[in-house]
Short mmCIF file of C-alpha atoms in Angstrom, two decimals:
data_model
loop_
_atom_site.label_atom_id
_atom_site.label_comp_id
_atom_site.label_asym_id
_atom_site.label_seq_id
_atom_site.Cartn_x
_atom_site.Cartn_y
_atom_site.Cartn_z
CA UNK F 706 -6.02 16.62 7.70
CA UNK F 707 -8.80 14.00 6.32
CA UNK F 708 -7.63 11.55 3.93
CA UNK F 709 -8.69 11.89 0.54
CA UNK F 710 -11.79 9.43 -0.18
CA UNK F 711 -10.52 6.43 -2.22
CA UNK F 712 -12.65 3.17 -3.19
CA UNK F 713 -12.71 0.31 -0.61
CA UNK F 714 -11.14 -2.62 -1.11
CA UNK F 715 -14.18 -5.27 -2.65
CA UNK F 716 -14.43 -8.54 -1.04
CA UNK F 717 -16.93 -11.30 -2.60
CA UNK F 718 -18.20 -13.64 0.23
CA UNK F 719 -19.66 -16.99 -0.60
CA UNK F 720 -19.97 -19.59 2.24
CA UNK F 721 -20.91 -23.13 1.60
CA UNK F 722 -21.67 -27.01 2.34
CA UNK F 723 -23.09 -30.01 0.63
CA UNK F 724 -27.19 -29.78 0.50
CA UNK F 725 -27.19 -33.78 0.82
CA UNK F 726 -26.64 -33.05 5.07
CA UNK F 727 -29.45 -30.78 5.52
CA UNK F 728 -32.10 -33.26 5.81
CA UNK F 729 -30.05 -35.69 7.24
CA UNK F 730 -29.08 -33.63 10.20
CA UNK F 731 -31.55 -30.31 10.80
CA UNK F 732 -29.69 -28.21 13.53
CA UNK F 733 -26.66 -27.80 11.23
CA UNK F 734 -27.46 -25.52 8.35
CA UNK F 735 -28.67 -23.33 10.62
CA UNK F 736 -25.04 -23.19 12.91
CA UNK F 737 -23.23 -22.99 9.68
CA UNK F 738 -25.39 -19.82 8.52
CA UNK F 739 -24.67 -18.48 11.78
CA UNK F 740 -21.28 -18.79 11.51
CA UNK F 741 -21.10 -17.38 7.98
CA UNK F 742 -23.24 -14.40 9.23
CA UNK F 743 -20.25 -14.00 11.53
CA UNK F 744 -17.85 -14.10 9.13
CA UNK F 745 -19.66 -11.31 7.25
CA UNK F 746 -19.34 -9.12 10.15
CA UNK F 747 -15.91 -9.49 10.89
CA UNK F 748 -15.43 -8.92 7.32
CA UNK F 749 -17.11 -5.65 7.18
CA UNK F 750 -15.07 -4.31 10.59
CA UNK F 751 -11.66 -4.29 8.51
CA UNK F 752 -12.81 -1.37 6.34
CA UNK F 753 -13.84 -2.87 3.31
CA UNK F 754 -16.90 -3.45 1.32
CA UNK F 755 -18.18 -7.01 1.24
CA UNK F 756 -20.46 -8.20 -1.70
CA UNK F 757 -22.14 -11.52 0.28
CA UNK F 758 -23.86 -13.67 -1.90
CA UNK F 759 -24.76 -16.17 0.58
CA UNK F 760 -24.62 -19.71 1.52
CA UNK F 761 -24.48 -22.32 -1.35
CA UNK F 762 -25.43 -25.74 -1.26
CA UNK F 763 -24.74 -27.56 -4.18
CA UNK F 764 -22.95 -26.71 -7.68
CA UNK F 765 -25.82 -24.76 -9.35
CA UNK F 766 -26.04 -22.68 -6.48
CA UNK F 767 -22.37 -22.34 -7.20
CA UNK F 768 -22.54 -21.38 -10.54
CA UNK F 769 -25.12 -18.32 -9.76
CA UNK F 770 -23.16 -17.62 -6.97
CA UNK F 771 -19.78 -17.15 -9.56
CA UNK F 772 -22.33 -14.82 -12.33
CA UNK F 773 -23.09 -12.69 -9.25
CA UNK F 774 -19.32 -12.00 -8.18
CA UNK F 775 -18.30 -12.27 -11.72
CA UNK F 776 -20.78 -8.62 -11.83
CA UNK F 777 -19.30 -7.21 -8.93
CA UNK F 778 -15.76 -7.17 -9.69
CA UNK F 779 -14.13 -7.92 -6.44
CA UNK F 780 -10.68 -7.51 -5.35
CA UNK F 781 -10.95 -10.77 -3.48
CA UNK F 782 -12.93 -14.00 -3.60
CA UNK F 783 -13.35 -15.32 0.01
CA UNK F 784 -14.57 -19.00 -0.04
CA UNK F 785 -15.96 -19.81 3.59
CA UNK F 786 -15.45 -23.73 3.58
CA UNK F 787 -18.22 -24.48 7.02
CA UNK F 788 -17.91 -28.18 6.28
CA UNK F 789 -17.64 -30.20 3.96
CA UNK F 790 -18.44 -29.45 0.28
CA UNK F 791 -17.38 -30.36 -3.31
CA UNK F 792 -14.97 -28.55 -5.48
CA UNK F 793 -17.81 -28.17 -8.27
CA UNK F 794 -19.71 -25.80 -5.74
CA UNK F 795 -16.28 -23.02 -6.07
CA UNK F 796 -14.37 -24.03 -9.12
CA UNK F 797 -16.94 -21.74 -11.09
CA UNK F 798 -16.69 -18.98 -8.53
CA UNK F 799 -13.35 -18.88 -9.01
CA UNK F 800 -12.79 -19.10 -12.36
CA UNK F 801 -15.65 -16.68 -13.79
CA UNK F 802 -14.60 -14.05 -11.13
CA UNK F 803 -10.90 -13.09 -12.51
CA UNK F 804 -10.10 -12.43 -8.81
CA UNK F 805 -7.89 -13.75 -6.67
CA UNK F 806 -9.35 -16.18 -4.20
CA UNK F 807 -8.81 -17.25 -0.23
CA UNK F 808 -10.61 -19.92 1.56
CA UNK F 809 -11.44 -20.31 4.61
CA UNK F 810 -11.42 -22.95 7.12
CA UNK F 811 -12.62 -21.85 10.20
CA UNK F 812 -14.19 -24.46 12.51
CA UNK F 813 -16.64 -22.81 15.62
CA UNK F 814 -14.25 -23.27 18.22
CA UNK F 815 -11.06 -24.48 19.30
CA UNK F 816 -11.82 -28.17 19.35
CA UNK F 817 -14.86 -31.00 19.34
CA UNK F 818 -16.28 -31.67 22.47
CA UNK F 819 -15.53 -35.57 21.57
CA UNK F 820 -18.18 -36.60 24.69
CA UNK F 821 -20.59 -35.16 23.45
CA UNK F 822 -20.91 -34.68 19.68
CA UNK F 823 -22.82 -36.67 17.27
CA UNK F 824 -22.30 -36.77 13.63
CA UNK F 825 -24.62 -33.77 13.08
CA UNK F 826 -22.20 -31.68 15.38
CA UNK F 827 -18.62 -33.14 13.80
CA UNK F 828 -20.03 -31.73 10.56
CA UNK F 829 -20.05 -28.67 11.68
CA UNK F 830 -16.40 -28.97 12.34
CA UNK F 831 -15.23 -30.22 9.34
CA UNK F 832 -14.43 -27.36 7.17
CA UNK F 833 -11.21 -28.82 7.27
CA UNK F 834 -11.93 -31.76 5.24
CA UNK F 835 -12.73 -30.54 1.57
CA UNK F 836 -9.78 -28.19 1.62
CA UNK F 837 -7.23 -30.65 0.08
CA UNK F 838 -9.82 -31.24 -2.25
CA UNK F 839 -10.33 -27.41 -3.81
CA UNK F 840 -6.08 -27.10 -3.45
CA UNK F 841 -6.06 -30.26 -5.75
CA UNK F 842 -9.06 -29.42 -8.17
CA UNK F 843 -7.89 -25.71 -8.27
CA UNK F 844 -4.24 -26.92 -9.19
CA UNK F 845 -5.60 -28.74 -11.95
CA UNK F 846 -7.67 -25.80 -13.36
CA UNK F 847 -4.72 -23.46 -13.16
CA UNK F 848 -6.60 -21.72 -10.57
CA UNK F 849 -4.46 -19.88 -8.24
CA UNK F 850 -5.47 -19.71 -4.25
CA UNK F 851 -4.31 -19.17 -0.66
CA UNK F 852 -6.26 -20.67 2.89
CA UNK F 853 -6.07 -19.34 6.54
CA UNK F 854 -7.21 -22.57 8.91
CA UNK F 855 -8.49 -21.71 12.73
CA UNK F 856 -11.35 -21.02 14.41
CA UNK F 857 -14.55 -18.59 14.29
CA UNK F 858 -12.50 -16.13 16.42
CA UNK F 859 -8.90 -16.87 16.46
CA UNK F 860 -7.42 -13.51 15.91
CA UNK F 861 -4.31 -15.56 14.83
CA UNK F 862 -6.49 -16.57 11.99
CA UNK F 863 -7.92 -13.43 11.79
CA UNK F 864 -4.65 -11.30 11.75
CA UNK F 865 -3.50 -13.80 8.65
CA UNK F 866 -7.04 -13.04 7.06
CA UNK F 867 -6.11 -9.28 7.70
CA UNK F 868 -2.49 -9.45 5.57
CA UNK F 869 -4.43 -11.18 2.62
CA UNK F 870 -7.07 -8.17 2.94
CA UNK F 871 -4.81 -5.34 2.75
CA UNK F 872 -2.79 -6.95 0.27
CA UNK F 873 -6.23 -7.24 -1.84
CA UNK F 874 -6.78 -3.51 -1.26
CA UNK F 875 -2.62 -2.39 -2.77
CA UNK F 876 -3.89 -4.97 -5.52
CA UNK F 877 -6.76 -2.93 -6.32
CA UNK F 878 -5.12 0.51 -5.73
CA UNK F 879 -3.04 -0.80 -8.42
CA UNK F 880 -5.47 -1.99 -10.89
CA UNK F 881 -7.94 1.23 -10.31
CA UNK F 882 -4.65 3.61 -9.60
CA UNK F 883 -3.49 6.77 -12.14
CA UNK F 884 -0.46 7.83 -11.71
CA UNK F 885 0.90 11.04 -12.11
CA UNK F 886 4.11 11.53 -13.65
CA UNK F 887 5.01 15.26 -14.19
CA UNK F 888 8.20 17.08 -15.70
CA UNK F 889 10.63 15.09 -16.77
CA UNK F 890 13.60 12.62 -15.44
CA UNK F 891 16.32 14.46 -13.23
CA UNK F 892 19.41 14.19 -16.16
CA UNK F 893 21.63 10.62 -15.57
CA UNK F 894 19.51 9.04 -13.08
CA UNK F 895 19.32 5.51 -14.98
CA UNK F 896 18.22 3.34 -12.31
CA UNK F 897 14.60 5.74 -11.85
CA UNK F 898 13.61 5.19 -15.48
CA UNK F 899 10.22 3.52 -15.55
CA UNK F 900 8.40 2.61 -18.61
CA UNK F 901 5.10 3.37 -17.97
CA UNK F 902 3.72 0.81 -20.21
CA UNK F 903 5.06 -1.83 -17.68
CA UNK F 904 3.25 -0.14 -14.96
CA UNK F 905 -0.48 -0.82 -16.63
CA UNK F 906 0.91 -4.40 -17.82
CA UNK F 907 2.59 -6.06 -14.99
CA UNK F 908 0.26 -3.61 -11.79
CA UNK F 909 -2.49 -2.56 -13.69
CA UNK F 910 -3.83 1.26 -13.95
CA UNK F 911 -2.55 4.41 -15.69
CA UNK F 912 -0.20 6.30 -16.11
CA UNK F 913 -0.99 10.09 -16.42
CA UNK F 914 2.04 12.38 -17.97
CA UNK F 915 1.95 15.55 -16.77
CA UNK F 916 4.03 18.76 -18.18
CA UNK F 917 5.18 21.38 -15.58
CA UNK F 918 2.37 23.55 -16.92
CA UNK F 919 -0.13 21.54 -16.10
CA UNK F 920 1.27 22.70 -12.68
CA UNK F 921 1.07 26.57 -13.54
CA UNK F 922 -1.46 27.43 -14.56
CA UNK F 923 -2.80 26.18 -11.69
CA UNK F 924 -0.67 27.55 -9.35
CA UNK F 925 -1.64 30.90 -11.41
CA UNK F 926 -5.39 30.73 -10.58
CA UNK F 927 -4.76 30.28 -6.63
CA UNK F 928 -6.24 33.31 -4.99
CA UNK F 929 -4.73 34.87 -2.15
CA UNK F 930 -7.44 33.85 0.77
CA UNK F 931 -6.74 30.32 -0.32
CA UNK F 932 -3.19 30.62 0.46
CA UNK F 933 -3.84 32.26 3.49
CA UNK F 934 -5.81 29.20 4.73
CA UNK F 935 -3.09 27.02 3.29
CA UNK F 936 -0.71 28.97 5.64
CA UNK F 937 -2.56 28.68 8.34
CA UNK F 938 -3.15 25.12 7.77
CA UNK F 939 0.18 24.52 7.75
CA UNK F 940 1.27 26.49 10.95
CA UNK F 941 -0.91 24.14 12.73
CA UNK F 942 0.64 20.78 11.32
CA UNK F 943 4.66 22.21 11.03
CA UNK F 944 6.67 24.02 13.33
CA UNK F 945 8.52 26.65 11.54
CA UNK F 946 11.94 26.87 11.72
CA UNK F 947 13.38 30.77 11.63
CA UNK F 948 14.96 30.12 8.63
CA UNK F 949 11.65 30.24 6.97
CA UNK F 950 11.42 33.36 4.69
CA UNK F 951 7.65 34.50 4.63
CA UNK F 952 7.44 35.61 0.83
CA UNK F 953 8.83 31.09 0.27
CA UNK F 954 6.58 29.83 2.55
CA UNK F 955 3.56 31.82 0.98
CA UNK F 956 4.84 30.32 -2.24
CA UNK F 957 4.52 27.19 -1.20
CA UNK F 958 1.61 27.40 -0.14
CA UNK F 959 0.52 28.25 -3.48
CA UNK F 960 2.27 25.89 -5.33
CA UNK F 961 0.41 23.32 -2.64
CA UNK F 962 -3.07 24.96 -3.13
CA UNK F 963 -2.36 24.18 -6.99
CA UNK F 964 -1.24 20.30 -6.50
CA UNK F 965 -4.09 20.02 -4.51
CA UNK F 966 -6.55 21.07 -7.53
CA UNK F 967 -3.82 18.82 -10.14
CA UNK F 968 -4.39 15.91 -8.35
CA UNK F 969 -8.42 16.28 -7.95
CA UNK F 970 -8.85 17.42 -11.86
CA UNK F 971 -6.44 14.36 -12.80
CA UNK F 972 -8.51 12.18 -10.27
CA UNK F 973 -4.27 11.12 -9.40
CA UNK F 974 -3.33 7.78 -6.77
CA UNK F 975 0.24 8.98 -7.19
CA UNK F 976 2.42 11.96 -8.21
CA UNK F 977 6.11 11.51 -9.14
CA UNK F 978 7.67 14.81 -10.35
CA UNK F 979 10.65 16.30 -11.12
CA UNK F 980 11.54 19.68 -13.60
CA UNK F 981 14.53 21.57 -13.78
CA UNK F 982 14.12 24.96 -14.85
CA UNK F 983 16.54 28.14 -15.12
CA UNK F 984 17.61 31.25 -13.61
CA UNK F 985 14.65 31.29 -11.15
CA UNK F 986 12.11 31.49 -14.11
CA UNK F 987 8.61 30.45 -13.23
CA UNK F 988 8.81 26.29 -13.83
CA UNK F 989 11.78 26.63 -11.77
CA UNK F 990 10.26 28.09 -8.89
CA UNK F 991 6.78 25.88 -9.67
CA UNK F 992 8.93 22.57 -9.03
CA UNK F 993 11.12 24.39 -6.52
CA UNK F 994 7.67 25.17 -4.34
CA UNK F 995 6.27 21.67 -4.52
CA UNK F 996 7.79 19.85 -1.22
CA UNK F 997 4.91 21.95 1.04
CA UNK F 998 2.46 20.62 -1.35
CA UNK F 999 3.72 17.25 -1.52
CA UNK F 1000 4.53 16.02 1.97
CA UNK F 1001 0.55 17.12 2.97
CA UNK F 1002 -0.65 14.94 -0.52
CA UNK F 1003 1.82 12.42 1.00
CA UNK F 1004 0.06 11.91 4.56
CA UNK F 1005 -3.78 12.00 3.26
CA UNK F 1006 -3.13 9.18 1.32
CA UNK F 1007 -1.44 10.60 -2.15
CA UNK F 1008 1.69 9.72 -2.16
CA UNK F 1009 4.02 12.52 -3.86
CA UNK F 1010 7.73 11.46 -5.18
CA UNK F 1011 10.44 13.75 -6.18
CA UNK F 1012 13.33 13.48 -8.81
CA UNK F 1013 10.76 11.77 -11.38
CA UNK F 1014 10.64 8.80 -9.09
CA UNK F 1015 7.41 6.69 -10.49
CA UNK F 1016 8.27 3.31 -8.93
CA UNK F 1017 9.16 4.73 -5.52
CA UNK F 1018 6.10 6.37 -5.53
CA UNK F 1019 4.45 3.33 -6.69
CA UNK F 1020 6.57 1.44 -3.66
CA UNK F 1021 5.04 4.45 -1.31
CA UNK F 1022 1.74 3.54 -2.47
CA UNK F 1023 1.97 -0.10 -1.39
CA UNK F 1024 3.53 1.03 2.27
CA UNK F 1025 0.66 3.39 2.57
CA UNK F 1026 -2.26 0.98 1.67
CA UNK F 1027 -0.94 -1.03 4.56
CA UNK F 1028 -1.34 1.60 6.87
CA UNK F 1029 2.88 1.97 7.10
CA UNK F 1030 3.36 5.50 5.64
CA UNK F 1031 5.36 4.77 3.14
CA UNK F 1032 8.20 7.97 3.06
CA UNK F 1033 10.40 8.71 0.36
CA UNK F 1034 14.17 8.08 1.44
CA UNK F 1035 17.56 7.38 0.09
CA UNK F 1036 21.07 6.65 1.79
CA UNK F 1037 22.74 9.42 3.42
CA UNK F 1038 25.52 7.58 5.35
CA UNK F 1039 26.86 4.34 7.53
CA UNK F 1040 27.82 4.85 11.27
CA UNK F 1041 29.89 1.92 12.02
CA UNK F 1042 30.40 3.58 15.74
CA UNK F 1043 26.63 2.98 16.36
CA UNK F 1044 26.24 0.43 13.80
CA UNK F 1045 23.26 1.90 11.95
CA UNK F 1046 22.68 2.80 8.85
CA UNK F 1047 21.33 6.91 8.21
CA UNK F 1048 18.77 7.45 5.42
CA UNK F 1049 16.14 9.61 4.38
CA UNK F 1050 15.35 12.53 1.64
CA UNK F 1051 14.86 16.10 1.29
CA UNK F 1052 11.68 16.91 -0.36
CA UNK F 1053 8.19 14.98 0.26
CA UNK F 1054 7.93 12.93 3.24
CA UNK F 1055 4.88 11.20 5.13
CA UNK F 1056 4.00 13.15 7.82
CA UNK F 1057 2.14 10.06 9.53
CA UNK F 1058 5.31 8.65 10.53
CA UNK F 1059 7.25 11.31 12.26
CA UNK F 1060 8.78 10.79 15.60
CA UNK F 1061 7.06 14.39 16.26
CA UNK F 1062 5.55 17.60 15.18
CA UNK F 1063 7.20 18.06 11.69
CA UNK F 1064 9.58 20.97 11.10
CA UNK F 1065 9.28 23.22 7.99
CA UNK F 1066 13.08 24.84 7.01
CA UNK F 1067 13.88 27.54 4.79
CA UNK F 1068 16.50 26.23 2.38
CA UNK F 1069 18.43 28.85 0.20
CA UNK F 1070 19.79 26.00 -1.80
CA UNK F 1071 18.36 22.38 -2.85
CA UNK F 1072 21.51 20.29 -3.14
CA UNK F 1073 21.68 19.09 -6.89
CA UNK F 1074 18.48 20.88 -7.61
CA UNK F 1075 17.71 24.47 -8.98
CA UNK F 1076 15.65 26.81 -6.78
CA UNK F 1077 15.53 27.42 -2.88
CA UNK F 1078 12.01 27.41 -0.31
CA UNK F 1079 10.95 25.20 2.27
CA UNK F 1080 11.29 21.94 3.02
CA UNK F 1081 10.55 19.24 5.35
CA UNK F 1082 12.23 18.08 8.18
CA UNK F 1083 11.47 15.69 10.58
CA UNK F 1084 12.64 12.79 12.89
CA UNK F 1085 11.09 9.05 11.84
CA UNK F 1086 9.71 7.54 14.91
CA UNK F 1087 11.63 4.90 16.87
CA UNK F 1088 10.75 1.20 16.53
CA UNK F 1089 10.29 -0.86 13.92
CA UNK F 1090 10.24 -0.18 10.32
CA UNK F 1091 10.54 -1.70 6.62
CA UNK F 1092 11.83 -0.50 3.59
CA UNK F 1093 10.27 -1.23 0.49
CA UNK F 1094 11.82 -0.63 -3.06
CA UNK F 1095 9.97 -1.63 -6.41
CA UNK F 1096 12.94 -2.82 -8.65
CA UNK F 1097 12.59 -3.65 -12.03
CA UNK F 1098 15.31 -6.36 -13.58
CA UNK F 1099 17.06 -6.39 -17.61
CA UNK F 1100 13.95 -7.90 -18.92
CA UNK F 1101 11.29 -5.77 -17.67
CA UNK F 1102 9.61 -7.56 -15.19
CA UNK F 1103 9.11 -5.53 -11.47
CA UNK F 1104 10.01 -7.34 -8.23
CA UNK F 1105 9.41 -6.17 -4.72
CA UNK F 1106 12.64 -5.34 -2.06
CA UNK F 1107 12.13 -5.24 1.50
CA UNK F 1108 13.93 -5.19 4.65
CA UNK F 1109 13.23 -5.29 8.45
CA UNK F 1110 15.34 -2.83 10.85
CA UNK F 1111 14.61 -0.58 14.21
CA UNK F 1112 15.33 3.32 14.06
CA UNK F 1113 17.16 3.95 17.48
CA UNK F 1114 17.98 6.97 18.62
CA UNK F 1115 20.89 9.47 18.10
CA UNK F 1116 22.43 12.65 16.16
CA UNK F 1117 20.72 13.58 12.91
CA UNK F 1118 21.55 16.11 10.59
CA UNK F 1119 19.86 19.36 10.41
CA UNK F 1120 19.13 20.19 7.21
CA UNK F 1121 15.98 20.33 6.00
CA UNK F 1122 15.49 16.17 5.27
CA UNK F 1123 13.21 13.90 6.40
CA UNK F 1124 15.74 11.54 8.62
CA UNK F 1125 16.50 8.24 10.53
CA UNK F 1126 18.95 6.33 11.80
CA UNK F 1127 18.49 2.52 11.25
CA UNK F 1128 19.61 -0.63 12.87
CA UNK F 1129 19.38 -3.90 10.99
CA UNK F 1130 21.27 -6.13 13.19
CA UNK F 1131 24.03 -6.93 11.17
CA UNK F 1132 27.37 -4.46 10.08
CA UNK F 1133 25.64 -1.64 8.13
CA UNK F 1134 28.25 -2.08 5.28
CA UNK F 1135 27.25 -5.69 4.21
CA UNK F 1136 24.05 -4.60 4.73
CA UNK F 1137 24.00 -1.91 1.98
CA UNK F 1138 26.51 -4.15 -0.04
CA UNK F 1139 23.70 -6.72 0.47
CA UNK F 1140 20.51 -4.11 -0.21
CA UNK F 1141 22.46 -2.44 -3.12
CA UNK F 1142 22.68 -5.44 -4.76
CA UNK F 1143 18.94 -6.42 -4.83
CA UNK F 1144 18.30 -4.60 -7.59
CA UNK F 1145 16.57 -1.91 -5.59
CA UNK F 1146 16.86 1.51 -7.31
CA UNK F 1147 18.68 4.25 -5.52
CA UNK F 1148 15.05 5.68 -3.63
CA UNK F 1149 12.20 3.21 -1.73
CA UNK F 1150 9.71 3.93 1.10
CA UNK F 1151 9.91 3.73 4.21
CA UNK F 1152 7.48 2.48 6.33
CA UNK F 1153 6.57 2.17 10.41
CA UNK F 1154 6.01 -1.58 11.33
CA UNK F 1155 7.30 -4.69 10.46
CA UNK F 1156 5.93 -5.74 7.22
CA UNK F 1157 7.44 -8.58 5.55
CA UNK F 1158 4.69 -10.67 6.25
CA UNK F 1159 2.07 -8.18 4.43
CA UNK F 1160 4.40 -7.15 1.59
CA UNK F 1161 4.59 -11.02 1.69
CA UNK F 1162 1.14 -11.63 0.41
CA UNK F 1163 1.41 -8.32 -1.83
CA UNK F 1164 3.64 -9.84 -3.92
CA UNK F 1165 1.58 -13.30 -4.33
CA UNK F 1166 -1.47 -11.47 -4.81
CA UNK F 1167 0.50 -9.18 -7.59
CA UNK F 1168 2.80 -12.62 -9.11
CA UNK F 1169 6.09 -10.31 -7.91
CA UNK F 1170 8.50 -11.66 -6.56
CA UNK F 1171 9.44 -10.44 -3.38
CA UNK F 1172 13.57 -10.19 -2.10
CA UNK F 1173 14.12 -9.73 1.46
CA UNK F 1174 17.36 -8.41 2.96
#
């Protein structure tokens, strides 16, 4: 399955240092273009688009430097500091561009060669020096920034560089995002209610509400050779179980034909859905017939969240863009024999992050849901993972949850959930005494990796604030 083609992350590029060295010392502008031109390449490897404007050498070079950025509306300013240069060359750049901003101090190699080096060649290595000057003139301009120090290739440098680009791409996936949000909430479920105001004030984006019919008529208007193909489509990702009843698993296929064509006509980031229905009327069976749909949205980059979940699928979103999956998942149980903690969901799951080929069970019941069909069912891989969980507190305001464990192996339960069994090195009841009492609604995603670090500079880049357990 491709991916569905989203917009790359934007990064500005503007590399600099004071014009008064030039004639003074005539082998170093050149070195430092070099080593800006490097810059820009390494840039372009990590998948996103880089707007380069060049190397500046004195403020009003600056200041057309900032109008050109200001045009291209980046999702991150990159300052390249090659040696030394005044705040007045990127104060403008940073102010006129609305975008968040990173500098860079990253000297040619790992040291001087102190035998050999004249002034001319120091220079070169002295990115370092006008740093504290931009943190101080940025401070007082209420100018917001972060810096990575290192070399031209230390990946340690480079790796830090990487966090502050991905967290630059969930920050524009955010800003350029709609959001989906179909049916209406599953009855009592307080802690999922979402305002969808806050969503475009505090993340940015829209928020797109859906009704169930939206969903039907579109499901309606699938032909039968496009079901077909979504059958066979799906009998090459999932195994399926015997439980699955041929006349369900054609209907899901419909319903996922359908979500497909929603989410294109809606040009949708993110689909949270939930509708209850009757008496196996046609909305019933519609929502019924969406987890098919939903978990293949999920793994090409849409991610799909039952029970009316907006934030979770929001918090999916973010694992996603940082190429962790991101799968929808609740608590199931504690196993203090093991000493893990069980979670997962029925319904949509990313596919990306099972431990295997994906199974696909007939259900003749969805617990605490109307309607029966398929659903997914699937192992999550062993090693490391993160949970993320998009809380929001009395007041409004939306904070980020997230905490490091292992899945291990052992038993699971067979019944048509996406699953895992999770060890987070402490006594799985004060951890979920600890985890429930984040704030963290009663879904998040799960992701593969450890990602504290990343969803570290998410939450500076998006002013949340960020609780780890």
């Amino acid at each position: 399955m491709e991916r569905i083609v989203t917009r790359k992350t934007r990064i500005g590029l503007v590399a600099g240092g004071l014009g008064a060295y030039w004639p003074q010392f005539p082998d170093l502008l050149p070195q430092l273009q070099a080593s800006a031109h490097r810059v820009s390449e390494r840039f372009a490897s990590l998948d996103c688009e880089v707007v380069d404007v060049g190397f500046i050498s004195d403020a009003q070079e600056g200041a057309a430097a900032a109008e050109k950025l200001r045009l291209a509306d980046c999702d991150l300013i990159v300052g390249f500091l090659t040696t030394y240069m005044t705040a007045s060359m990127l104060v403008p750049v940073a102010q006129r561009s609305g975008a968040p901003v990173l500098l860079l101090n990253l000297q040619p190699t790992e040291s001087m060669d102190h035998a050999t080096f004249d002034t001319g060649a120091w220079l070169a290595y002295c990115g370092a020096c006008p740093l504290p000057e931009m943190a101080n003139a940025f401070e007082r301009c209420g100018i917001e920034f972060r810096s990575v120090s290192g070399y031209l290739e230390d990946e340690r440098a480079w790796a830090r560089i990487g966090r502050w680009i991905r967290a630059a791409g969930v920050r524009a996936a955010f800003r350029h995002g709609r959001h989906g949000l179909l049916g209406h909430l599953y009855p009592g479920m307080m802690d999922v209610v979402t305002d969808p105001t806050l969503v475009s004030a505090q993340l940015g984006g829209h928020v797109e509400i859906l009704e169930i019919d939206d969903l039907r008529v579109r499901v309606e208007k699938v032909t039968s050779a496009e079901t077909d193909a979504r059958m066979a489509l799906a009998r090459e990702i999932f195994t399926l179980d015997d439980s699955v009843v041929e006349d369900d698993f054609r209907w899901g296929a419909t319903v996922s034909v359908a979500l497909d064509r929603l989410v294109e006509d809606f040009d949708l980031t993110t689909l949270a859905y939930y509708h209850r229905g009757l008496d196996g009327e046609t909305h019933e069976r519609v929502a019924a017939g969406m987890i098919l749909g939903a978990s293949l949205l999920t793994a090409r980059g849409v991610p799909t969240a039952g029970e009316y979940e907006l934030r979770t699928s929001l918090a999916m979103l973010v694992m996603d863009k940082l190429g962790a999956g991101g799968s929808f998942t609740e608590l199931q149980a504690l196993n203090f024999h093991d000493n893990v903690v069980e979670m997962g969901h029925d319904g949509p799951a990313h596919l990306a992050i099972s431990s295997a080929k994906p199974l696909l069970r007939g259900l003749g019941v969805y617990h605490g849901k109307r309607g029966w069909g398929v659903s997914v069912e699937f192992d999550v891989r062993q090693g490391p993972v993160t949970l993320c969980g998009l809380g929001q507190r009395r007041d409004g305001t939306f904070h980020l949850i997230a905490s490091e464990g292992n899945v291990v192996p052992g038993p699971l339960l067979q019944i048509g959930n996406t699953t895992s069994r999770v060890d987070f090195g402490r006594d799985p009841g004060e951890w979920t005494d600890a985890w429930s009492a984040s704030g963290v609604a009663h879904h998040w995603a799960l992701g593969t990796g450890h990602r504290v670090k990343d969803l570290e500079a998410v939450a500076g880049l998006l002013r949340l604030d960020l609780t780890v357990i």
